[in-house]
């Protein structure tokens, strides 16, 4: 067979093989086989020197044509394959603009905030106004004006974060509030300043974060919320305290919730009490949450101590009042049987997303 016939065969074989190429990998294999360094058409070029001299121009010219034809066919095939791939992708990945969008994950209120708001809305319905006091307090307001003098043992119940270095007398003057009670003094002073001779009655709810220098364990945290209530006016009695708190608890935990009061001690109230509600987990029958007692301790309360009224600018001979303080996180823990307080400020979404 002479080289010209050979070239015709190379051309036909190449084009025939190309017509079976269906993807990019096969196309590349074809390119190596038919246009690569050892491809038949390339070998014709290498053999050119051996051909009779007068045939060489003709063979060289035809070989070039065949090579160019194969290259053009290769390009065409490559373009067609790319086009087909694009077509497939467009069909497969078609964007259906009529599909509903994917909702972005929605945030929610922290369980402590949810419960805080619930408490405040109930107290609001009962005529309390919200009074937000400061988190960084003077020792004077956090302790002294609440009848807790510098060396009073009651300070030991509230291990304190001191913000400043000690004064010359060894005392500290700025603290992170250990409870919301100093807000009582701030509210009373603000109200009484409007009319010092005849200060107006007060009914306020004081919510917010409190801080104690505690070892962090399942039962104690260095920060927690409290909601404090304060009512001051003329002829406010202990029965007002009992009636108001019983009503609050029924709105909070259900109309049939039973309550009981036990005497207690706080320096800023006299007399003082703890209020229990019937365990809302077992209905009073006794369970692990109420430690088989049927009762849950829910808040501290009492009649505002005369000295505290005085410190707030209210004459204790004319005015009386009651106060109470509760921990919203504790209520959530009891209600949902949460056994570790550290979940609250641990920022673990697995916990937070359940509320
Ligand atoms: N301040 C108290 C505490 O943090 C709670 C408390 C008890 C507040 C009795 C009151 C009250 O207003 O009357 O432990």
Coordinates of C-alpha atoms and ligand atoms in Angstrom, one line a residue:
X1 CA 0.0 0.0 0.0
X2 CA 1.5 3.3 -0.8
X3 CA 1.6 6.2 1.6
X4 CA -1.3 8.1 0.0
X5 CA -3.6 5.1 0.4
X6 CA -2.3 4.8 3.9
X7 CA -3.1 8.4 4.7
X8 CA -6.7 7.9 3.4
X9 CA -7.1 5.0 5.7
X10 CA -5.7 7.0 8.6
X11 CA -8.2 9.8 7.8
X12 CA -11.1 7.4 7.7
X13 CA -10.1 5.4 10.8
X14 CA -9.6 8.6 12.7
X15 CA -12.9 10.1 11.8
X16 CA -14.7 6.8 12.4
X17 CA -13.2 6.4 15.8
X18 CA -14.1 10.0 16.7
X19 CA -17.7 9.4 15.9
X20 CA -17.8 7.0 18.8
X21 CA -16.3 9.4 21.3
X22 CA -19.0 10.3 23.8
X23 CA -17.2 12.0 26.7
X24 CA -14.2 14.1 27.6
X25 CA -12.0 11.2 28.7
X26 CA -12.6 9.3 25.5
X27 CA -11.9 12.4 23.5
X28 CA -8.5 12.8 25.2
X29 CA -7.7 9.2 24.5
X30 CA -8.6 9.7 20.9
X31 CA -6.4 12.8 20.7
X32 CA -3.4 10.9 22.0
X33 CA -4.1 8.0 19.6
X34 CA -4.7 10.1 16.5
X35 CA -2.9 13.3 16.9
X36 CA -0.3 12.5 19.5
X37 CA 3.5 12.0 19.0
X38 CA 3.1 8.3 17.9
X39 CA -0.1 8.7 16.0
X40 CA -0.2 7.1 12.5
X41 CA -0.3 10.5 10.7
X42 CA 2.8 11.6 12.7
X43 CA 4.6 8.4 11.7
X44 CA 4.0 9.3 8.0
X45 CA 5.8 12.5 8.6
X46 CA 8.7 10.7 10.2
X47 CA 8.9 8.2 7.3
X48 CA 8.8 11.0 4.7
X49 CA 12.6 10.9 4.3
X50 CA 12.4 7.3 3.1
X51 CA 9.8 8.0 0.4
X52 CA 11.0 8.5 -3.2
X53 CA 12.1 12.0 -3.6
X54 CA 9.5 13.0 -6.3
X55 CA 6.6 11.8 -4.1
X56 CA 7.7 13.6 -1.0
X57 CA 5.9 16.9 -1.6
X58 CA 2.6 15.2 -2.4
X59 CA 2.8 12.9 0.6
X60 CA 3.8 15.8 2.8
X61 CA 0.9 17.9 1.5
X62 CA -1.7 15.1 1.9
X63 CA -0.4 14.2 5.4
X64 CA -0.8 17.9 6.4
X65 CA -4.4 18.0 5.1
X66 CA -5.2 14.8 7.0
X67 CA -3.7 16.1 10.2
X68 CA -5.6 19.4 9.8
X69 CA -8.8 17.6 9.1
X70 CA -8.4 15.4 12.1
X71 CA -7.6 18.5 14.3
X72 CA -10.6 20.3 13.0
X73 CA -12.8 17.3 13.6
X74 CA -11.3 17.0 17.1
X75 CA -12.1 20.7 17.9
X76 CA -15.7 20.3 16.6
X77 CA -16.2 17.2 18.7
X78 CA -14.8 18.9 21.7
X79 CA -17.2 21.8 21.3
X80 CA -20.1 19.5 20.8
X81 CA -19.3 17.6 23.9
X82 CA -18.9 20.7 26.0
X83 CA -22.3 21.9 24.7
X84 CA -23.9 18.6 25.5
X85 CA -22.5 18.7 29.0
X86 CA -23.7 22.2 29.6
X87 CA -27.2 21.2 28.3
X88 CA -27.3 18.2 30.7
X89 CA -26.2 20.4 33.6
X90 CA -28.8 23.0 32.7
X91 CA -31.6 20.4 32.7
X92 CA -30.4 18.6 35.7
X93 CA -29.7 21.6 37.8
X94 CA -32.5 23.7 36.6
X95 CA -33.5 26.4 39.0
X96 CA -37.2 26.2 39.8
X97 CA -38.0 29.7 40.8
X98 CA -41.5 28.7 41.9
X99 CA -40.1 26.5 44.7
X100 CA -40.6 28.0 48.1
X101 CA -37.4 29.5 49.5
X102 CA -35.4 27.9 52.3
X103 CA -36.2 29.7 55.5
X104 CA -33.2 31.2 57.3
X105 CA -32.9 29.7 60.8
X106 CA -34.8 31.9 63.1
X107 CA -33.4 33.1 66.4
X108 CA -35.5 33.1 69.6
X109 CA -35.5 34.6 73.0
X110 CA -33.4 33.0 75.7
X111 CA -35.5 30.9 78.0
X112 CA -34.5 33.2 80.9
X113 CA -35.7 36.2 79.0
X114 CA -38.9 34.5 78.0
X115 CA -39.7 33.7 81.6
X116 CA -38.6 37.2 82.8
X117 CA -41.0 38.8 80.3
X118 CA -43.8 36.5 81.5
X119 CA -43.2 37.5 85.1
X120 CA -43.1 41.1 84.2
X121 CA -46.2 40.9 82.1
X122 CA -48.2 39.3 84.9
X123 CA -46.9 41.9 87.4
X124 CA -47.7 44.5 84.8
X125 CA -51.3 43.4 84.7
X126 CA -51.3 43.6 88.4
X127 CA -50.3 47.3 88.3
X128 CA -46.6 47.1 88.8
X129 CA -44.4 49.3 86.7
X130 CA -41.0 48.0 85.5
X131 CA -38.0 49.9 87.0
X132 CA -34.6 48.9 85.7
X133 CA -31.8 49.6 88.1
X134 CA -28.1 49.4 87.6
X135 CA -25.9 46.3 87.5
X136 CA -22.8 48.0 88.9
X137 CA -23.8 49.3 92.3
X138 CA -22.4 51.1 95.2
X139 CA -21.8 49.0 98.3
X140 CA -23.9 51.5 100.1
X141 CA -27.0 50.6 98.0
X142 CA -26.3 46.9 97.6
X143 CA -25.8 46.4 101.4
X144 CA -25.7 49.3 103.8
X145 CA -28.9 51.1 102.9
X146 CA -30.6 47.7 103.0
X147 CA -29.7 47.3 106.6
X148 CA -26.5 45.2 105.9
X149 CA -23.7 47.2 107.5
X150 CA -20.0 46.6 106.5
X151 CA -19.3 43.7 108.9
X152 CA -22.8 42.2 109.0
X153 CA -22.7 38.4 108.7
X154 CA -25.5 38.6 106.1
X155 CA -22.8 39.7 103.6
X156 CA -21.4 36.3 103.8
X157 CA -24.5 34.9 102.1
X158 CA -23.7 36.9 99.0
X159 CA -20.1 36.5 98.0
X160 CA -19.4 39.6 96.1
X161 CA -17.5 40.9 93.0
X162 CA -15.8 44.1 94.1
X163 CA -15.2 46.4 91.2
X164 CA -12.7 48.7 93.0
X165 CA -9.7 48.3 95.1
X166 CA -10.4 48.7 98.8
X167 CA -10.7 52.1 100.4
X168 CA -8.3 53.3 103.2
X169 CA -10.6 51.8 105.8
X170 CA -10.5 48.4 104.0
X171 CA -14.1 48.7 102.6
X172 CA -15.0 48.6 99.0
X173 CA -17.4 51.1 97.5
X174 CA -18.4 49.7 94.0
X175 CA -19.7 46.2 93.5
X176 CA -21.6 44.1 90.9
X177 CA -25.0 43.9 92.5
X178 CA -25.6 40.7 94.3
X179 CA -29.3 41.0 94.2
X180 CA -32.0 43.3 92.7
X181 CA -32.9 44.7 96.1
X182 CA -30.7 47.9 95.9
X183 CA -33.2 48.9 93.2
X184 CA -35.7 49.3 96.0
X185 CA -33.7 52.2 97.5
X186 CA -33.1 53.7 94.0
X187 CA -36.8 53.5 93.2
X188 CA -37.9 54.9 96.6
X189 CA -35.4 57.8 96.4
X190 CA -36.5 58.7 92.9
X191 CA -40.2 58.6 93.8
X192 CA -39.8 60.4 97.1
X193 CA -37.6 63.1 95.5
X194 CA -40.7 64.3 93.5
X195 CA -42.5 65.2 96.8
X196 CA -40.3 64.7 99.9
X197 CA -43.1 65.7 102.3
X198 CA -45.7 63.5 100.9
X199 CA -44.1 60.9 98.6
X200 CA -46.3 59.0 96.2
X201 CA -47.1 55.3 96.6
X202 CA -44.9 52.8 94.8
X203 CA -45.6 49.6 92.9
X204 CA -42.5 48.5 91.0
X205 CA -41.0 45.4 89.5
X206 CA -37.2 45.4 89.3
X207 CA -35.8 42.8 86.9
X208 CA -32.2 42.1 86.0
X209 CA -28.9 40.3 86.2
X210 CA -27.2 39.8 89.5
X211 CA -23.7 38.6 90.2
X212 CA -22.1 36.6 92.9
X213 CA -18.5 35.3 93.4
X214 CA -19.5 31.7 93.4
X215 CA -17.8 28.5 92.4
X216 CA -19.6 27.5 89.2
X217 CA -21.4 24.2 89.7
X218 CA -24.6 22.5 88.6
X219 CA -26.4 24.5 91.3
X220 CA -24.6 27.8 91.3
X221 CA -23.6 30.3 88.7
X222 CA -21.8 33.7 88.9
X223 CA -24.7 35.4 87.2
X224 CA -28.4 35.0 87.3
X225 CA -31.6 37.0 86.9
X226 CA -33.8 38.2 89.7
X227 CA -37.1 39.9 89.7
X228 CA -37.8 42.0 92.7
X229 CA -41.1 43.6 93.7
X230 CA -41.7 46.6 95.9
X231 CA -45.0 48.1 97.1
X232 CA -45.0 51.1 99.4
X233 CA -47.9 53.1 100.5
X234 CA -50.1 53.9 103.5
X235 CA -51.6 51.0 105.4
X236 CA -49.9 48.3 103.5
X237 CA -50.1 45.2 105.6
X238 CA -48.8 41.6 105.6
X239 CA -52.2 40.5 104.2
X240 CA -51.6 42.7 101.1
X241 CA -48.3 40.9 100.7
X242 CA -50.0 37.5 101.0
X243 CA -52.9 38.4 98.7
X244 CA -50.7 39.9 96.0
X245 CA -48.2 37.1 96.0
X246 CA -50.9 34.4 96.0
X247 CA -52.6 36.1 93.1
X248 CA -49.3 36.4 91.3
X249 CA -48.5 32.8 91.8
X250 CA -51.9 31.6 90.6
X251 CA -51.5 33.7 87.4
X252 CA -48.0 32.3 87.0
X253 CA -48.5 28.7 87.7
X254 CA -52.2 28.1 87.4
X255 CA -55.4 29.1 89.2
X256 CA -55.5 26.1 91.5
X257 CA -51.9 26.5 92.7
X258 CA -51.7 26.3 96.5
X259 CA -49.1 28.3 98.4
X260 CA -47.6 28.5 101.9
X261 CA -45.5 30.9 103.7
X262 CA -42.6 30.0 106.1
X263 CA -40.9 32.5 108.3
X264 CA -37.4 33.4 107.3
X265 CA -34.8 36.2 107.8
X266 CA -33.7 39.0 105.6
X267 CA -32.0 42.1 107.0
X268 CA -34.1 44.4 104.8
X269 CA -37.6 43.0 105.7
X270 CA -39.3 42.5 109.0
X271 CA -41.0 40.1 109.3
X272 CA -39.6 38.0 106.5
X273 CA -40.9 34.9 104.8
X274 CA -40.2 32.3 102.1
X275 CA -43.1 31.5 99.9
X276 CA -43.6 28.0 98.6
X277 CA -45.9 26.8 95.8
X278 CA -47.4 23.4 95.5
X279 CA -45.0 21.4 93.3
X280 CA -46.2 22.0 89.7
X281 CA -44.4 18.9 88.6
X282 CA -46.2 16.3 90.8
X283 CA -49.1 18.5 91.9
X284 CA -48.1 18.2 95.6
X285 CA -47.9 14.4 95.7
X286 CA -44.1 14.4 96.2
X287 CA -41.5 13.8 93.5
X288 CA -37.8 14.2 92.8
X289 CA -38.1 17.9 91.8
X290 CA -39.7 18.8 95.2
X291 CA -37.6 16.3 97.0
X292 CA -40.7 14.4 98.1
X293 CA -42.0 17.5 100.1
X294 CA -44.8 18.5 97.6
X295 CA -43.6 22.1 97.9
X296 CA -41.2 24.3 95.9
X297 CA -39.5 27.3 97.4
X298 CA -40.3 30.1 94.9
X299 CA -39.4 33.5 96.5
X300 CA -38.3 35.5 99.5
X301 CA -40.5 38.3 100.8
X302 CA -41.4 40.4 103.8
X303 CA -42.5 43.8 105.1
X304 CA -40.0 46.5 104.2
X305 CA -37.8 47.2 107.2
X306 CA -38.5 50.6 108.7
X307 CA -34.9 51.6 108.3
X308 CA -35.0 50.7 104.6
X309 CA -38.2 52.8 104.2
X310 CA -36.4 55.6 106.0
X311 CA -33.3 55.2 103.7
X312 CA -35.6 55.5 100.7
X313 CA -37.1 58.8 101.9
X314 CA -40.4 57.3 103.2
X315 CA -41.3 58.0 106.8
X316 CA -41.9 54.6 108.4
X317 CA -44.4 56.1 110.8
X318 CA -46.7 57.0 107.9
X319 CA -45.7 54.4 105.3
X320 CA -45.4 50.7 105.1
X321 CA -44.6 48.3 102.3
X322 CA -43.7 44.8 101.3
X323 CA -41.1 43.4 99.0
X324 CA -40.3 40.1 97.3
X325 CA -37.5 38.7 95.2
X326 CA -37.5 35.6 93.0
X327 CA -35.2 33.8 90.5
X328 CA -36.6 33.3 87.1
X329 CA -34.0 30.7 86.1
X330 CA -34.8 28.6 89.1
X331 CA -38.5 28.6 88.0
X332 CA -37.5 27.3 84.6
X333 CA -35.3 24.7 86.1
X334 CA -38.1 23.4 88.3
X335 CA -40.6 23.5 85.5
X336 CA -38.5 21.7 83.0
X337 CA -36.6 19.5 85.4
X338 CA -33.3 21.1 84.3
X339 CA -30.6 19.7 86.6
X340 CA -27.7 22.0 85.8
X341 CA -27.8 25.8 86.0
X342 CA -24.7 26.1 83.8
X343 CA -26.9 25.4 80.7
X344 CA -28.3 28.9 81.0
X345 CA -25.2 30.9 80.1
X346 CA -23.3 28.1 78.3
X347 CA -24.6 29.2 74.9
X348 CA -25.2 25.7 73.8
X349 CA -27.8 25.8 71.0
X350 CA -28.9 22.2 71.7
X351 CA -30.2 23.6 75.0
X352 CA -31.5 26.9 73.8
X353 CA -33.3 25.6 70.8
X354 CA -35.6 23.6 73.0
X355 CA -37.4 26.7 74.2
Ligands
LIG1 N1 -32.6 39.9 97.9 C1 -32.8 38.6 98.3 C2 -31.8 37.6 97.8 O1 -31.1 37.9 96.8 C3 -34.2 38.1 97.9 C4 -35.3 38.9 98.6 C5 -35.8 38.4 99.7 C6 -35.8 40.0 98.1 C7 -36.8 39.1 100.4 C8 -36.8 40.7 98.7 C9 -37.3 40.2 99.9 O2 -37.3 41.9 98.3 O3 -38.3 40.9 100.5 O4 -31.6 36.5 98.3

